[in-house]
mmCIF file of C-alpha atoms in Angstrom:
data_model
loop_
_atom_site.group_PDB
_atom_site.id
_atom_site.type_symbol
_atom_site.label_atom_id
_atom_site.label_comp_id
_atom_site.label_asym_id
_atom_site.label_seq_id
_atom_site.Cartn_x
_atom_site.Cartn_y
_atom_site.Cartn_z
ATOM 1 C CA UNK J 1 86.780 129.809 77.556
ATOM 2 C CA UNK J 2 88.610 126.985 79.274
ATOM 3 C CA UNK J 3 92.198 126.349 78.255
ATOM 4 C CA UNK J 4 94.712 123.758 79.414
ATOM 5 C CA UNK J 5 98.319 124.322 78.331
ATOM 6 C CA UNK J 6 100.995 121.699 78.916
ATOM 7 C CA UNK J 7 104.712 122.377 79.160
ATOM 8 C CA UNK J 8 107.916 120.647 80.202
ATOM 9 C CA UNK J 9 108.285 117.978 77.569
ATOM 10 C CA UNK J 10 111.567 117.270 75.850
ATOM 11 C CA UNK J 11 114.186 114.758 74.789
ATOM 12 C CA UNK J 12 116.019 112.896 77.554
ATOM 13 C CA UNK J 13 118.009 109.720 78.020
ATOM 14 C CA UNK J 14 116.616 106.669 79.747
ATOM 15 C CA UNK J 15 116.860 106.974 83.501
ATOM 16 C CA UNK J 16 116.455 110.743 83.442
ATOM 17 C CA UNK J 17 113.610 112.834 84.812
ATOM 18 C CA UNK J 18 111.164 115.384 83.488
ATOM 19 C CA UNK J 19 108.473 117.462 85.116
ATOM 20 C CA UNK J 20 105.369 118.285 83.125
ATOM 21 C CA UNK J 21 103.062 121.124 84.058
ATOM 22 C CA UNK J 22 99.538 121.983 82.998
ATOM 23 C CA UNK J 23 98.256 125.510 83.428
ATOM 24 C CA UNK J 24 94.478 125.867 83.435
ATOM 25 C CA UNK J 25 92.515 129.009 82.775
ATOM 26 C CA UNK J 26 88.904 129.995 82.294
ATOM 27 C CA UNK J 27 87.678 128.593 85.583
ATOM 28 C CA UNK J 28 88.909 127.030 88.776
ATOM 29 C CA UNK J 29 89.197 123.251 88.891
ATOM 30 C CA UNK J 30 89.512 122.773 92.636
ATOM 31 C CA UNK J 31 86.490 120.460 92.667
ATOM 32 C CA UNK J 32 87.467 118.542 89.511
ATOM 33 C CA UNK J 33 89.593 115.502 88.921
ATOM 34 C CA UNK J 34 92.744 116.538 87.060
ATOM 35 C CA UNK J 35 95.357 114.341 85.478
ATOM 36 C CA UNK J 36 97.278 113.036 82.517
ATOM 37 C CA UNK J 37 96.919 110.740 79.546
ATOM 38 C CA UNK J 38 99.535 109.867 76.954
ATOM 39 C CA UNK J 39 99.506 108.623 73.392
ATOM 40 C CA UNK J 40 102.354 107.064 71.437
ATOM 41 C CA UNK J 41 102.323 106.753 67.636
ATOM 42 C CA UNK J 42 100.105 103.901 66.517
ATOM 43 C CA UNK J 43 98.692 103.337 69.993
ATOM 44 C CA UNK J 44 95.529 104.310 71.801
ATOM 45 C CA UNK J 45 95.501 107.100 74.307
ATOM 46 C CA UNK J 46 96.147 105.642 77.752
ATOM 47 C CA UNK J 47 95.586 106.842 81.270
ATOM 48 C CA UNK J 48 98.676 107.862 83.254
ATOM 49 C CA UNK J 49 97.744 109.523 86.544
ATOM 50 C CA UNK J 50 94.980 111.503 88.222
ATOM 51 C CA UNK J 51 94.419 113.661 91.277
ATOM 52 C CA UNK J 52 90.939 113.629 92.804
ATOM 53 C CA UNK J 53 89.375 116.485 94.787
ATOM 54 C CA UNK J 54 88.230 114.146 97.556
ATOM 55 C CA UNK J 55 89.902 113.347 100.833
ATOM 56 C CA UNK J 56 91.532 109.949 100.953
ATOM 57 C CA UNK J 57 92.578 108.058 97.820
ATOM 58 C CA UNK J 58 93.300 111.404 96.230
ATOM 59 C CA UNK J 59 95.714 110.096 93.587
ATOM 60 C CA UNK J 60 95.868 107.040 91.383
ATOM 61 C CA UNK J 61 98.226 105.781 88.699
ATOM 62 C CA UNK J 62 98.524 103.397 85.827
ATOM 63 C CA UNK J 63 100.450 100.278 86.780
ATOM 64 C CA UNK J 64 103.123 101.110 84.211
ATOM 65 C CA UNK J 65 104.111 104.345 85.972
ATOM 66 C CA UNK J 66 103.323 103.709 89.627
ATOM 67 C CA UNK J 67 106.428 104.258 91.742
ATOM 68 C CA UNK J 68 108.136 106.324 89.044
ATOM 69 C CA UNK J 69 105.667 109.133 88.369
ATOM 70 C CA UNK J 70 104.091 111.476 90.896
ATOM 71 C CA UNK J 71 101.130 113.734 90.227
ATOM 72 C CA UNK J 72 100.551 116.908 92.192
ATOM 73 C CA UNK J 73 98.325 119.938 91.978
ATOM 74 C CA UNK J 74 98.527 123.531 93.105
ATOM 75 C CA UNK J 75 95.011 124.855 93.473
ATOM 76 C CA UNK J 76 96.256 128.383 94.152
ATOM 77 C CA UNK J 77 97.897 128.410 90.716
ATOM 78 C CA UNK J 78 95.239 126.241 89.061
ATOM 79 C CA UNK J 79 97.906 123.844 87.831
ATOM 80 C CA UNK J 80 98.608 120.139 87.847
ATOM 81 C CA UNK J 81 102.065 118.626 87.414
ATOM 82 C CA UNK J 82 103.563 115.248 86.674
ATOM 83 C CA UNK J 83 107.014 114.418 87.990
ATOM 84 C CA UNK J 84 108.434 111.613 85.870
ATOM 85 C CA UNK J 85 111.484 109.749 87.166
ATOM 86 C CA UNK J 86 113.415 106.769 85.844
ATOM 87 C CA UNK J 87 112.086 107.391 82.371
ATOM 88 C CA UNK J 88 112.078 104.554 79.876
ATOM 89 C CA UNK J 89 111.875 104.571 76.072
ATOM 90 C CA UNK J 90 108.372 103.140 76.321
ATOM 91 C CA UNK J 91 107.330 106.314 78.148
ATOM 92 C CA UNK J 92 107.823 108.246 74.910
ATOM 93 C CA UNK J 93 104.506 109.791 73.905
ATOM 94 C CA UNK J 94 102.540 112.977 73.667
ATOM 95 C CA UNK J 95 101.279 113.730 77.159
ATOM 96 C CA UNK J 96 97.888 115.375 77.519
ATOM 97 C CA UNK J 97 96.474 117.197 80.493
ATOM 98 C CA UNK J 98 92.815 116.412 81.170
ATOM 99 C CA UNK J 99 90.158 117.671 83.575
ATOM 100 C CA UNK J 100 86.724 116.252 84.376
ATOM 101 C CA UNK J 101 83.932 117.163 86.824
ATOM 102 C CA UNK J 102 83.876 113.638 88.245
ATOM 103 C CA UNK J 103 85.226 113.545 91.798
ATOM 104 C CA UNK J 104 86.345 109.921 91.520
ATOM 105 C CA UNK J 105 87.610 109.142 88.019
ATOM 106 C CA UNK J 106 89.352 110.715 85.018
ATOM 107 C CA UNK J 107 87.731 109.099 81.978
ATOM 108 C CA UNK J 108 88.934 108.987 78.383
ATOM 109 C CA UNK J 109 85.929 111.206 77.690
ATOM 110 C CA UNK J 110 87.162 113.929 80.033
ATOM 111 C CA UNK J 111 85.492 117.263 79.486
ATOM 112 C CA UNK J 112 88.615 119.378 78.963
ATOM 113 C CA UNK J 113 91.906 118.589 77.235
ATOM 114 C CA UNK J 114 95.186 120.313 76.534
ATOM 115 C CA UNK J 115 97.040 120.235 73.229
ATOM 116 C CA UNK J 116 99.769 117.928 74.489
ATOM 117 C CA UNK J 117 103.510 118.061 75.057
ATOM 118 C CA UNK J 118 106.018 115.659 73.508
ATOM 119 C CA UNK J 119 108.178 113.441 75.691
ATOM 120 C CA UNK J 120 110.908 111.436 73.982
ATOM 121 C CA UNK J 121 113.139 109.047 75.922
ATOM 122 C CA UNK J 122 116.192 107.663 74.148
ATOM 123 C CA UNK J 123 117.992 104.478 75.133
#
């Protein structure tokens, strides 16, 4: 069975950094789009960042995190990570790893999801 397990969340002050990791098992996702969503209490789940398996335009970000967050993947380890810098209180949410067969987009209906890791940013 496919499993995605997130780690790296925690409680930090505004302006600090965190690095989230997602370890995938059950199959290789080298040809899949991998990325991250987040969901804060009372809000809808929103897209954060994605890494596509295609050459050119391989990563894309939500406007709210572009320039602060960086997504990366290690196909040898079957992992995807999210480096989050200059964190703000509004970044507080549960962050979910997601994987989808699409080579160009990571939809809200992604095929595989992790259980989430909590990120809390205090002011």
